[in-house]
Amino acid sequence: MKNQALLNKKPFEINYGQETETEINKLVKIINQTPTLKSLYPPRWLAIKLLESDEDIAQRLSAIPGSTELYTEAQASVESLKKILGDDVDILMADQRYRWINSLVKEVVMKPDQSILTNSDKIDKIVTNRFLGIPIFLIFMWIVFKLTADVSAPYLDWVEGVINGPIARWTTSFLGWIGLGDTWVVSLFMDGIIAGVGGVLVFVPVLMFLYIALAVLEDSGYMARAAFVMDRLMHALGLHGKSFLPMLVGFGCTVPAIYATRTLENKNDRILTGLLVPFMSCGARLPVYVLFASIFFPKNSGKVIFSMYLLGIVVAILLGVIFKRTLFKGKEQSAFVMELPPYRIPTLKGVWRHTWERTGAFVKKAWTIIMATSVILWFLMSIPTGGQGSFANTEIGNSVFASVSKAIAPAFKPLGFNSWEASGALVTGFVAKEVVISTMSQAYAAGEPDEEVEETPTFLEDLGEIVKSFAESTLDTIKSLPLIVGVNLLGEEEEAEPTALMDAIKESFEESSNGNGWLAALSYMVFVLIYTPCMVAIAAEWHELGAKWTWVSIFGQLFLAWLLSFIVFQGGILLGLG
Amino acid sequence: MKKLTIALAGNPNAGKSSVFNVLTGSRQHVGNWPGKTVEKKEGHFQKDGYEITVIDLPGTYSLTAFSPEEVIARDFIIDEKPDVVVIILDSANLERNLYLAVQVLELGARGIAVLNMIDIADSRSIKINKEQLSKLVGIPVVTTVASKGEGISDLMDCIMNIANEVTK
């Protein structure tokens, strides 16, 4: 009965005018006499597509026996119609459809005077203005990064407190209760899983604020304007305007951004954009900047983080220009049509949905890939080398992991950070950028003496404390909102109390760079920005761009990361900035 | 249980996803169209003894051979012959959105036109005579604000009417 669905009582038809209709009917007659065709396509539609010289249909017909006559006949019809009507049939047919629609709309739609500007038009006059457009775009981006860097900070502290306090305590007591206290399992959970996954979950608030901001920009319709505004700039640089959308998405996560290159029609544009997208600094790289900026640039962390994002954009633009002139030279650009949806006030539900989807994906990653890497790393860090110590009871500096990292470390010497902890974190960062910090917390923290256990609070006290500190964080967050415009309600900004990890990193970087710690930190951040985003991104590239371009991407990024970090560190020293 | 397949067609930004989400709730499956790197969303719901499959066609402005999305959308309508194609239209931009609708109907599909985001059209004092539209185009027309769930029960009724007709 399925075919019945195609048979409307009164079939929908547009009258394409006497001459065209004659040709359509001629073709329909032939189609009706060819059973193979009649069963595959609605006859009138097929006739229309043939007159439109539809490439896809032509290709399919060539594979169907008995269609040669039809195809030849159709060609003849197209030619003769062009002579009679004086223009290409496909254009005339499209035109006829628009006329039909136009008259339909006149019948059924009552519109107010067209000269009245809608609110969207009014906003667009300012926001997409030739001169104001780009500054407004940068201001919005600045607000987004302030939100993520400053406003989320109190929650960050809260999550950290909950994980390192109550959760760590509950895990220990639980393991003790099932009889595994004082075994290597405790170390696996505390130094492996909680240190690894916990170190990543701490950044959930940062990402949530980023995703909320992006969702508001997307749902309000501003994101499309941002692409439109940047389109002029992109074209000036020889890139495709539509490439900007995947790039914008790339600030959230590289993986969907690579998939978003699908919106580009031209294959070369897709590949070029796919190669550049990873330089857009994704959300997972942000925690690394946040950590390093707060250690080495406590007063200017916002600016340093922002400049990382800018650097990524600049690198992408320059590479785009170079590729366009070399690898993709002379390849045509497809025309760019972009729709600006009307502005809408974002709904809470919509923003929440987007935010939750993305944050959820991040948390899921923390639980799967990062959990697995953390456990593997813990084992690598627990297996001793050179006969010193025993399993799970070895100085981390004597572990298998340290030996591997030490072997690589000299490659980073000219970049200012050849400690095995730092290079080891880059190795694991290949899997996911979220792991960079967790590796560091495992590598550095494992070398510290255990903190003294204070009087253990009860379960209920813990719960109460969690709720209370959450409320305090919320209050702090509200107070910190004016920070976006530079007003500080939090009073004298307390120097955030450096954690043990922060101290360890600072010491290690100062040492490996001969006292040029902040240059080494900058060089490290640049490396993290430029090299392979994560395993999942590689999988996405493989899927969308193919193996060849994926390899180009991986090795190109490694080389470029090393080169730029080298320039930052050595250049900085040459300029006497150290 | 009787089976029914409905496809959702519409321009990008016409609110296709909202309609898809309210129709299918959480019973969704996201994958790729066979052999293509274009996302395919499929969902299910049950009503009045029907097991209804909803396919979200790629959002397009037209059904030419210009982009893979457009070819996928039209191939689905030709090859899979969905029982109903629900055409989602942005009420405030009806004229432009109708171009896709016309092409879907030229394919011989049994269509329902959904005047979505009718609240925005209202707020701009755009009045659409839906009875007249339905008469001139020859398909049922319903008005919705899918993001708020308004008008969805009308759309359901409309789908069920056609279901009863198709499987009679």
XYZ file of C-alpha atoms in Angstrom:
746
model
C 0.000 0.000 0.000
C 2.984 2.268 0.328
C 2.716 3.547 -3.221
C -0.690 4.911 -2.383
C 0.964 7.584 -0.327
C 2.395 9.105 -3.442
C -0.976 9.367 -5.105
C -2.649 12.510 -3.920
C -6.284 12.826 -4.866
C -5.468 15.868 -6.910
C -1.789 15.831 -7.842
C 0.098 19.021 -7.163
C 1.259 20.642 -10.382
C 2.707 23.947 -11.359
C 1.961 25.089 -14.869
C 5.258 25.908 -16.524
C 3.720 27.535 -19.597
C 2.532 26.106 -22.876
C 5.866 25.349 -24.565
C 7.448 23.742 -21.540
C 4.319 21.783 -20.698
C 4.288 20.338 -24.237
C 7.830 19.051 -23.749
C 7.037 17.761 -20.254
C 4.086 15.799 -21.595
C 6.199 14.397 -24.419
C 8.752 13.080 -21.904
C 6.088 11.812 -19.499
C 4.652 9.758 -22.333
C 8.016 8.078 -22.952
C 8.518 7.465 -19.228
C 5.092 5.880 -18.915
C 6.059 3.469 -21.682
C 9.238 2.432 -19.860
C 8.243 0.267 -16.860
C 11.710 0.374 -15.268
C 11.545 4.148 -15.048
C 7.885 4.448 -14.189
C 8.321 2.305 -11.083
C 11.345 4.290 -9.885
C 10.300 7.906 -10.290
C 7.128 9.958 -10.410
C 6.930 10.515 -14.211
C 6.164 14.233 -14.225
C 8.892 14.945 -11.695
C 11.431 12.959 -13.696
C 10.485 14.881 -16.839
C 10.938 18.193 -15.014
C 14.337 17.170 -13.643
C 15.455 16.122 -17.119
C 14.461 19.498 -18.515
C 16.381 21.125 -15.660
C 19.467 19.098 -16.725
C 19.743 17.702 -13.185
C 23.186 16.071 -12.967
C 22.299 13.518 -10.341
C 19.350 12.264 -12.354
C 21.368 12.119 -15.575
C 23.924 9.977 -13.814
C 21.323 7.610 -12.402
C 19.550 7.252 -15.724
C 22.760 6.174 -17.420
C 22.673 3.070 -15.214
C 19.081 2.166 -16.063
C 18.510 0.081 -19.193
C 16.114 1.541 -21.724
C 16.656 5.133 -20.703
C 18.859 6.232 -23.600
C 15.942 7.212 -25.802
C 14.429 9.292 -23.006
C 17.714 11.028 -22.311
C 18.304 11.905 -25.981
C 14.749 13.156 -26.280
C 15.175 15.286 -23.145
C 18.366 16.846 -24.504
C 16.522 17.751 -27.664
C 13.710 19.300 -25.613
C 16.158 21.385 -23.594
C 17.788 22.668 -26.775
C 14.569 23.506 -28.553
C 13.074 25.206 -25.472
C 16.183 27.329 -25.123
C 15.745 28.490 -28.702
C 12.059 29.211 -28.287
C 12.184 30.846 -24.876
C 15.546 32.524 -25.174
C 16.953 31.356 -21.808
C 17.964 28.159 -20.015
C 14.943 26.054 -19.154
C 16.039 25.345 -15.582
C 16.192 29.041 -14.804
C 12.826 29.679 -16.409
C 11.270 26.817 -14.471
C 12.645 28.043 -11.161
C 11.367 31.473 -12.070
C 7.940 30.045 -12.779
C 7.895 28.379 -9.351
C 8.756 31.650 -7.663
C 6.005 33.428 -9.570
C 3.524 30.790 -8.574
C 4.574 31.127 -4.947
C 4.505 34.882 -5.153
C 0.932 34.894 -6.361
C -0.015 32.297 -3.747
C 1.470 34.451 -1.008
C -0.438 37.468 -2.306
C -3.632 35.472 -1.902
C -3.070 34.196 1.602
C -0.683 36.543 3.450
C -1.505 39.998 4.765
C 1.629 41.891 5.672
C 2.081 45.269 7.279
C 3.861 47.939 5.294
C 7.193 46.518 4.213
C 9.093 49.726 4.837
C 8.740 49.281 8.596
C 11.962 47.832 9.969
C 11.624 44.820 12.218
C 13.515 44.829 15.483
C 15.946 42.354 13.951
C 16.652 44.786 11.123
C 17.256 47.584 13.601
C 19.701 45.511 15.632
C 21.439 44.356 12.471
C 21.955 47.945 11.344
C 24.297 48.354 14.286
C 25.669 44.868 14.846
C 26.559 44.134 11.225
C 27.646 47.681 10.525
C 30.746 47.931 8.333
C 32.785 49.664 11.027
C 31.130 48.591 14.261
C 30.648 44.917 13.365
C 34.098 43.596 14.191
C 34.618 45.645 17.391
C 31.209 44.493 18.648
C 32.141 40.917 17.842
C 35.391 41.256 19.803
C 33.558 42.794 22.761
C 31.169 39.839 22.863
C 34.083 37.411 22.719
C 35.796 39.317 25.533
C 32.680 39.026 27.703
C 32.549 35.316 27.003
C 36.127 34.832 28.155
C 35.696 37.017 31.227
C 32.660 34.944 32.132
C 34.588 31.733 31.777
C 37.785 32.881 33.399
C 36.637 35.034 36.322
C 33.002 34.443 37.056
C 33.263 30.676 37.163
C 36.214 30.767 39.564
C 34.262 30.411 42.837
C 32.552 27.260 41.561
C 35.881 25.907 40.474
C 37.093 26.185 44.060
C 33.903 24.587 45.270
C 34.210 21.501 43.034
C 37.863 21.163 43.952
C 37.010 21.303 47.644
C 34.278 18.695 47.316
C 36.437 16.276 45.357
C 39.572 16.562 47.425
C 37.666 16.745 50.698
C 34.513 14.695 51.200
C 34.760 12.500 48.081
C 38.364 11.558 48.703
C 37.547 10.851 52.384
C 34.467 8.777 51.527
C 36.437 6.733 49.005
C 39.178 6.023 51.507
C 36.769 4.978 54.226
C 34.796 2.855 51.772
C 37.938 1.055 50.630
C 38.942 0.559 54.244
C 35.471 -0.781 55.024
C 35.627 -3.449 52.305
C 39.004 -4.478 53.600
C 41.271 -2.878 50.999
C 42.727 -0.190 53.229
C 46.493 0.261 53.045
C 46.750 -1.708 49.797
C 47.778 -0.503 46.331
C 44.070 -0.197 45.499
C 43.894 2.896 47.709
C 46.722 4.431 45.728
C 44.997 3.490 42.438
C 41.853 5.313 43.530
C 43.445 8.300 45.236
C 46.487 8.980 43.038
C 45.068 7.485 39.850
C 41.347 7.898 39.508
C 40.440 10.718 41.873
C 43.534 12.746 41.064
C 43.027 12.188 37.321
C 39.307 12.416 36.784
C 38.857 14.818 39.679
C 41.474 17.176 38.320
C 39.434 17.347 35.156
C 35.990 17.607 36.714
C 37.209 20.667 38.566
C 36.961 22.472 35.246
C 33.337 21.585 34.602
C 32.181 24.993 35.923
C 34.557 26.802 33.554
C 33.226 24.883 30.588
C 29.643 25.263 31.691
C 29.976 29.025 31.705
C 31.647 28.904 28.285
C 28.888 26.726 26.901
C 26.134 28.845 28.445
C 27.648 31.905 26.790
C 27.987 30.152 23.436
C 24.439 28.813 23.677
C 23.048 32.281 24.361
C 24.977 33.680 21.390
C 23.794 30.845 19.150
C 20.166 30.796 20.208
C 19.788 34.564 20.050
C 20.888 34.531 16.416
C 24.058 36.533 17.047
C 26.367 33.670 16.048
C 25.145 33.879 12.449
C 25.872 37.629 12.479
C 29.333 36.958 13.813
C 29.965 34.694 10.845
C 28.528 37.322 8.534
C 30.647 40.076 10.026
C 33.776 37.957 9.818
C 32.929 36.897 6.286
C 34.270 40.151 4.880
C 37.529 39.621 6.690
C 37.714 35.976 5.667
C 37.175 36.832 2.031
C 39.806 39.523 2.166
C 42.204 36.808 3.302
C 41.157 34.426 0.537
C 39.255 32.056 2.808
C 35.704 30.989 2.449
C 33.111 32.861 4.512
C 31.226 29.758 5.492
C 34.447 28.344 6.994
C 33.967 30.719 9.856
C 31.068 28.782 11.324
C 33.051 25.580 11.933
C 35.830 27.765 13.318
C 33.451 29.382 15.795
C 32.198 25.967 16.848
C 35.856 25.018 17.275
C 36.093 27.296 20.296
C 33.743 24.906 22.033
C 35.119 21.609 20.795
C 37.200 20.630 17.790
C 35.269 17.439 17.139
C 31.853 18.907 16.234
C 33.713 21.710 14.447
C 35.367 19.233 12.108
C 32.000 17.648 11.468
C 30.577 21.124 10.862
C 32.821 21.507 7.797
C 30.156 19.446 6.084
C 28.213 22.654 5.578
C 30.769 23.675 2.938
C 29.820 22.597 -0.566
C 33.268 22.497 -2.095
C 35.577 19.619 -1.169
C 38.733 21.724 -1.101
C 37.107 24.300 1.130
C 36.096 21.463 3.437
C 39.629 20.072 3.671
C 41.222 23.479 4.134
C 38.759 24.394 6.864
C 39.191 20.991 8.510
C 42.948 21.577 8.650
C 42.529 24.993 10.258
C 39.760 24.214 12.753
C 42.097 22.554 15.313
C 43.875 25.889 15.826
C 40.702 27.339 17.273
C 41.355 26.846 20.939
C 38.781 24.361 22.200
C 37.246 24.288 25.665
C 39.514 21.470 26.832
C 42.614 23.571 26.283
C 41.247 26.362 28.433
C 41.952 24.646 31.783
C 45.639 24.426 30.879
C 45.752 28.165 30.138
C 43.789 28.925 33.285
C 46.178 26.933 35.422
C 49.362 28.305 33.873
C 48.084 31.851 33.687
C 47.089 31.795 37.339
C 50.535 30.494 38.303
C 52.708 32.735 36.157
C 50.459 35.693 35.327
C 48.172 36.065 38.342
C 47.519 39.747 37.617
C 46.936 39.410 33.866
C 45.499 35.932 33.515
C 42.492 37.113 31.487
C 44.702 38.895 28.957
C 47.139 36.009 28.624
C 44.315 33.523 28.046
C 42.679 35.820 25.527
C 45.949 36.186 23.638
C 46.177 32.391 23.305
C 42.826 32.416 21.546
C 43.969 35.282 19.340
C 47.199 33.481 18.483
C 45.233 30.427 17.383
C 43.105 32.586 15.109
C 46.125 34.365 13.640
C 47.936 31.069 12.967
C 44.829 29.688 11.255
C 44.442 32.776 9.095
C 48.091 32.812 8.037
C 48.102 29.091 7.278
C 44.850 29.536 5.366
C 46.400 32.201 3.176
C 49.527 30.098 2.612
C 47.573 26.929 1.774
C 45.273 28.816 -0.546
C 48.276 30.084 -2.484
C 50.094 26.727 -2.534
C 48.339 23.420 -1.895
C 44.933 24.621 -3.020
C 46.100 27.045 -5.667
C 43.627 27.836 -8.401
C 40.850 25.761 -6.857
C 37.538 27.517 -7.343
C 35.577 28.991 -4.473
C 31.898 28.285 -4.341
C 29.522 31.193 -3.967
C 28.460 32.145 -0.478
C 24.865 32.632 0.496
C 24.128 33.029 4.144
C 20.898 33.451 5.943
C 20.609 35.669 8.997
C 17.869 34.206 11.169
C 15.759 36.743 13.053
C 16.925 37.569 16.573
C 15.105 35.600 19.203
C 15.307 35.795 22.956
C 16.988 32.536 23.933
C 14.767 30.281 26.022
C 16.094 28.921 29.287
C 15.226 25.445 28.099
C 17.151 25.851 24.859
C 20.243 27.277 26.524
C 20.139 24.589 29.175
C 19.792 21.877 26.561
C 22.848 23.071 24.610
C 24.896 23.628 27.720
C 23.999 20.283 29.163
C 24.635 18.369 25.924
C 28.130 19.776 25.635
C 29.041 19.659 29.303
C 27.596 16.153 29.414
C 29.827 15.131 26.523
C 32.814 16.513 28.386
C 31.934 14.718 31.607
C 31.380 11.512 29.677
C 34.824 11.919 28.184
C 36.228 12.454 31.653
C 34.659 9.208 32.762
C 35.700 7.120 29.784
C 38.841 8.170 27.935
C 40.322 10.133 30.789
C 39.500 7.500 33.388
C 41.175 4.881 31.185
C 44.215 7.077 30.584
C 44.445 7.926 34.268
C 44.431 4.262 35.228
C 46.973 3.312 32.561
C 49.144 6.205 33.631
C 48.874 5.220 37.245
C 50.160 1.754 36.326
C 52.995 3.222 34.254
C 53.830 5.468 37.169
C 53.635 2.603 39.633
C 55.886 0.159 37.834
C 59.408 0.848 39.019
C 62.468 0.779 36.800
C 66.052 0.039 37.706
C 65.175 -2.166 40.643
C 64.251 0.670 42.967
C 61.074 0.343 44.972
C 58.237 -2.104 44.391
C 54.919 -1.970 42.546
C 52.749 0.952 43.678
C 55.397 1.898 46.149
C 57.956 3.638 44.042
C 59.140 7.186 43.660
C 57.371 8.403 40.533
C 60.690 9.685 39.259
C 61.835 6.035 39.071
C 58.778 4.741 37.205
C 58.350 3.508 33.649
C 56.390 6.647 32.831
C 59.206 8.868 34.001
C 61.725 6.944 31.904
C 59.620 7.337 28.767
C 59.011 11.017 29.453
C 62.663 11.601 30.257
C 63.596 10.099 26.899
C 61.418 12.656 25.106
C 62.164 15.597 27.368
C 65.391 16.757 25.634
C 63.314 17.595 22.531
C 61.657 20.300 24.621
C 64.877 21.702 26.044
C 65.040 24.572 23.525
C 61.427 25.394 24.391
C 62.202 25.911 28.068
C 60.367 23.002 29.646
C 62.390 19.812 29.591
C 61.261 18.429 32.937
C 59.905 14.918 32.514
C 56.649 15.895 34.226
C 55.928 18.602 31.662
C 56.859 16.494 28.648
C 54.973 13.518 30.048
C 51.842 15.639 30.326
C 52.220 16.554 26.645
C 52.436 12.861 25.758
C 49.185 12.097 27.542
C 47.737 15.351 26.236
C 47.816 13.727 22.822
C 44.916 11.591 24.006
C 42.952 14.564 25.320
C 43.901 18.023 26.476
C 41.913 17.489 29.647
C 44.560 14.981 30.698
C 47.443 17.447 30.634
C 46.553 18.783 34.046
C 45.555 15.459 35.522
C 48.883 13.985 34.463
C 50.657 16.900 36.059
C 48.728 16.532 39.273
C 49.605 12.854 39.347
C 53.231 13.378 38.387
C 53.906 16.312 40.686
C 51.632 15.459 43.573
C 52.927 11.939 43.838
C 56.243 13.368 44.882
C 54.760 15.212 47.855
C 54.432 13.995 51.379
C 50.890 13.034 52.329
C 48.991 15.799 54.009
C 48.281 15.268 57.631
C 44.875 13.906 58.259
C 42.884 16.281 60.379
C 39.984 15.244 62.472
C 37.686 13.483 60.060
C 34.269 15.112 59.796
C 31.219 12.890 59.784
C 29.259 12.130 56.657
C 26.503 14.570 57.606
C 28.956 17.352 58.393
C 30.498 16.760 54.988
C 27.131 17.007 53.273
C 26.301 20.185 55.131
C 29.622 21.677 54.179
C 29.076 20.858 50.488
C 25.730 22.660 50.430
C 27.012 25.604 52.444
C 30.084 26.140 50.303
C 27.960 25.892 47.146
C 25.771 28.728 48.417
C 28.872 30.777 49.197
C 30.257 30.162 45.717
C 26.998 31.330 44.178
C 27.144 34.513 46.215
C 30.746 35.085 45.129
C 29.768 34.463 41.516
C 27.013 37.042 41.657
C 29.430 39.490 43.222
C 31.953 38.790 40.494
C 29.559 39.493 37.605
C 30.534 43.200 37.459
C 34.105 42.019 36.862
C 33.082 41.640 33.239
C 33.153 45.394 32.898
C 36.069 45.723 35.248
C 34.242 46.544 38.475
C 35.449 44.447 41.350
C 32.966 43.865 44.161
C 35.034 41.174 45.788
C 37.174 43.743 47.521
C 40.917 43.450 47.380
C 41.406 40.526 45.045
C 42.866 37.876 47.193
C 45.832 36.244 45.648
C 44.358 32.839 45.088
C 46.143 30.595 47.491
C 48.566 28.613 45.372
C 47.904 24.914 45.565
C 50.672 22.371 45.938
C 50.390 21.574 42.242
C 50.796 25.235 41.311
C 53.898 25.566 43.465
C 55.379 22.408 41.989
C 54.773 23.574 38.431
C 56.222 26.995 39.122
C 59.350 25.543 40.647
C 59.802 23.001 37.869
C 59.376 25.545 35.072
C 61.680 28.083 36.692
C 64.313 25.393 37.001
C 64.076 23.975 33.476
C 64.228 27.422 31.911
C 67.044 28.850 34.001
C 64.792 31.304 35.774
C 62.733 32.300 32.726
C 59.710 30.515 34.116
C 57.055 32.732 32.643
C 58.555 32.507 29.148
C 58.655 28.732 29.463
C 55.048 28.764 30.656
C 54.025 30.866 27.662
C 55.928 28.543 25.369
C 54.167 25.555 26.980
C 50.751 27.149 26.514
C 51.552 27.833 22.863
C 52.573 24.203 22.398
C 49.330 23.025 23.973
C 47.388 25.408 21.733
C 48.963 24.227 18.489
C 49.566 20.474 18.715
C 46.965 17.742 18.141
C 43.783 18.544 20.091
C 42.848 14.983 21.041
C 42.361 11.403 19.850
C 38.682 12.018 19.182
C 39.532 14.948 16.930
C 41.941 12.732 15.001
C 39.151 10.199 14.550
C 36.867 12.965 13.285
C 39.510 14.182 10.823
C 40.040 10.640 9.599
C 36.329 10.358 8.986
C 35.842 13.700 7.273
C 39.138 14.452 5.534
C 40.604 11.008 4.918
C 43.847 9.397 6.067
C 46.262 11.511 4.025
C 45.094 14.847 5.353
C 44.856 13.493 8.884
C 48.556 12.623 8.819
C 49.378 16.011 7.319
C 47.399 17.553 10.139
C 49.055 15.581 12.956
C 52.645 16.081 11.850
C 52.077 19.633 10.666
C 50.680 20.585 14.047
C 53.529 18.939 15.970
C 56.113 20.701 13.846
C 54.359 24.043 14.058
C 53.839 23.708 17.820
C 57.527 23.094 18.356
C 58.526 25.922 16.022
C 56.230 28.527 17.560
C 57.117 27.567 21.133
C 60.767 27.789 20.146
C 60.211 31.279 18.768
C 58.315 32.368 21.878
C 60.883 31.079 24.342
C 64.144 31.783 22.526
C 62.789 35.004 21.030
C 61.743 36.155 24.477
C 65.197 35.476 25.863
C 66.884 37.186 22.904
C 64.756 40.247 23.496
C 65.883 40.183 27.085
C 62.368 39.676 28.435
C 63.298 36.824 30.747
C 0.735 -2.682 15.184
C 0.250 -0.672 11.981
C 3.343 1.151 10.855
C 3.618 4.669 9.503
C 6.620 6.625 8.285
C 6.659 10.394 8.305
C 9.470 12.618 7.071
C 10.112 16.181 8.225
C 11.279 18.612 5.550
C 12.041 22.296 5.939
C 14.530 25.112 5.559
C 17.318 25.478 8.102
C 16.041 27.648 10.984
C 12.397 26.844 10.296
C 12.165 24.944 13.581
C 12.394 21.430 12.164
C 14.366 20.135 15.147
C 11.825 21.552 17.604
C 9.005 19.737 15.827
C 11.091 16.580 15.702
C 11.838 16.808 19.429
C 8.251 17.376 20.539
C 6.962 14.599 18.294
C 9.462 11.954 19.300
C 10.446 13.029 22.814
C 13.437 11.051 23.957
C 13.057 8.138 21.569
C 15.626 9.343 19.071
C 18.468 7.812 17.179
C 21.184 9.899 15.559
C 23.390 8.390 12.888
C 24.616 9.067 9.393
C 22.865 8.651 6.080
C 24.340 5.544 4.442
C 27.629 6.373 2.776
C 27.282 10.091 3.473
C 28.709 12.374 6.110
C 25.338 13.952 6.726
C 23.553 13.469 10.002
C 20.406 11.350 10.018
C 17.981 11.704 12.900
C 15.294 9.134 13.419
C 12.670 8.967 16.166
C 9.587 6.987 17.109
C 6.283 7.405 18.844
C 3.081 5.466 19.219
C -0.441 6.746 18.847
C -3.869 5.209 18.267
C -2.408 1.799 17.502
C 0.236 3.065 15.107
C 3.972 2.698 15.453
C 5.160 5.906 13.852
C 8.706 6.469 12.616
C 9.809 10.065 12.142
C 12.741 10.836 9.850
C 14.305 14.272 10.063
C 15.430 15.120 6.522
C 18.422 17.460 6.179
C 17.428 21.131 6.351
C 17.567 22.540 2.808
C 16.244 25.450 0.792
C 15.642 23.429 -2.316
C 15.724 19.894 -3.737
C 18.228 20.278 -6.567
C 21.318 18.104 -7.090
C 23.491 20.947 -5.824
C 24.392 19.611 -2.366
C 24.491 16.136 -0.808
C 21.824 17.223 1.714
C 19.339 18.051 -1.017
C 19.984 14.792 -2.863
C 19.532 12.840 0.372
C 16.235 14.567 1.105
C 14.766 13.963 -2.318
C 16.086 10.410 -2.593
C 14.432 9.585 0.686
C 11.082 10.854 -0.560
C 11.424 8.984 -3.872
C 12.894 5.714 -2.627
C 11.418 5.257 0.836
C 8.045 6.758 -0.062
C 7.177 8.082 3.404
C 3.440 8.039 4.108
C 3.465 11.740 4.925
C 5.995 14.513 4.450
C 5.498 17.183 7.089
C 6.799 20.431 5.615
C 7.892 22.859 8.323
C 7.591 26.493 7.273
C 8.832 29.610 9.035
C 5.583 31.624 9.082
C 7.408 34.940 9.155
C 9.301 34.034 5.965
C 6.610 32.078 4.216
C 7.405 33.073 0.658
C 10.987 31.874 0.747
C 10.088 28.713 2.669
C 7.401 27.733 0.190
C 10.001 27.072 -2.496
C 11.008 23.864 -0.770
C 7.370 22.992 -0.102
C 6.560 23.293 -3.798
C 9.403 20.973 -4.699
C 8.380 18.394 -2.123
C 4.857 18.418 -3.514
C 6.117 18.196 -7.086
C 7.729 14.946 -6.025
C 4.221 13.629 -5.547
C 4.545 13.337 -1.782
C 1.509 13.498 0.480
C 2.204 16.634 2.451
C 1.118 18.536 5.519
C 2.182 22.170 5.764
C 3.139 23.370 9.238
C 3.107 27.132 9.721
C 5.644 27.140 12.518
C 6.682 30.072 14.722
C 3.294 31.612 14.036
C 3.784 33.758 17.158
C 6.647 35.616 15.490
C 4.540 36.214 12.374
C 1.752 37.482 14.664
C 4.090 39.830 16.464
C 5.029 41.340 13.108
C 1.360 41.640 12.179
C 1.724 39.101 9.382
C -1.661 37.425 8.927
C -1.824 34.099 7.108
C -5.140 32.735 5.874
C -4.479 29.072 6.442
C -7.806 27.814 5.075
C -7.105 29.624 1.811
C -3.544 28.305 1.749
C -4.773 24.767 2.315
C -7.316 25.116 -0.483
C -4.892 26.585 -3.022
C -2.071 24.138 -2.379
C -4.350 21.168 -1.785
C -2.815 19.924 1.473
C -3.759 20.280 5.155
C -2.244 23.266 6.980
C -1.687 23.575 10.745
C -0.186 26.409 12.770
C 2.326 25.717 15.564
C 4.831 27.230 17.932
C 6.857 24.035 18.199
C 9.368 25.374 20.711
C 6.493 25.877 23.177
C 4.606 22.768 22.084
C 1.656 24.806 20.794
C -0.375 23.317 17.944
C 1.386 19.963 18.118
C -1.844 18.131 18.985
C -3.432 19.610 15.823
C -0.477 18.317 13.843
C -0.873 14.879 15.475
C -4.571 14.812 14.550
C -3.696 15.753 11.017
C -1.097 12.985 10.785
C -3.565 10.450 12.216
C -6.259 11.476 9.702
C -3.872 10.790 6.879
C -2.754 7.560 8.553
C -6.323 6.308 8.604
C -6.728 7.266 4.970
C -3.483 5.626 3.865
C -4.068 2.330 5.618
C -7.804 2.095 4.886
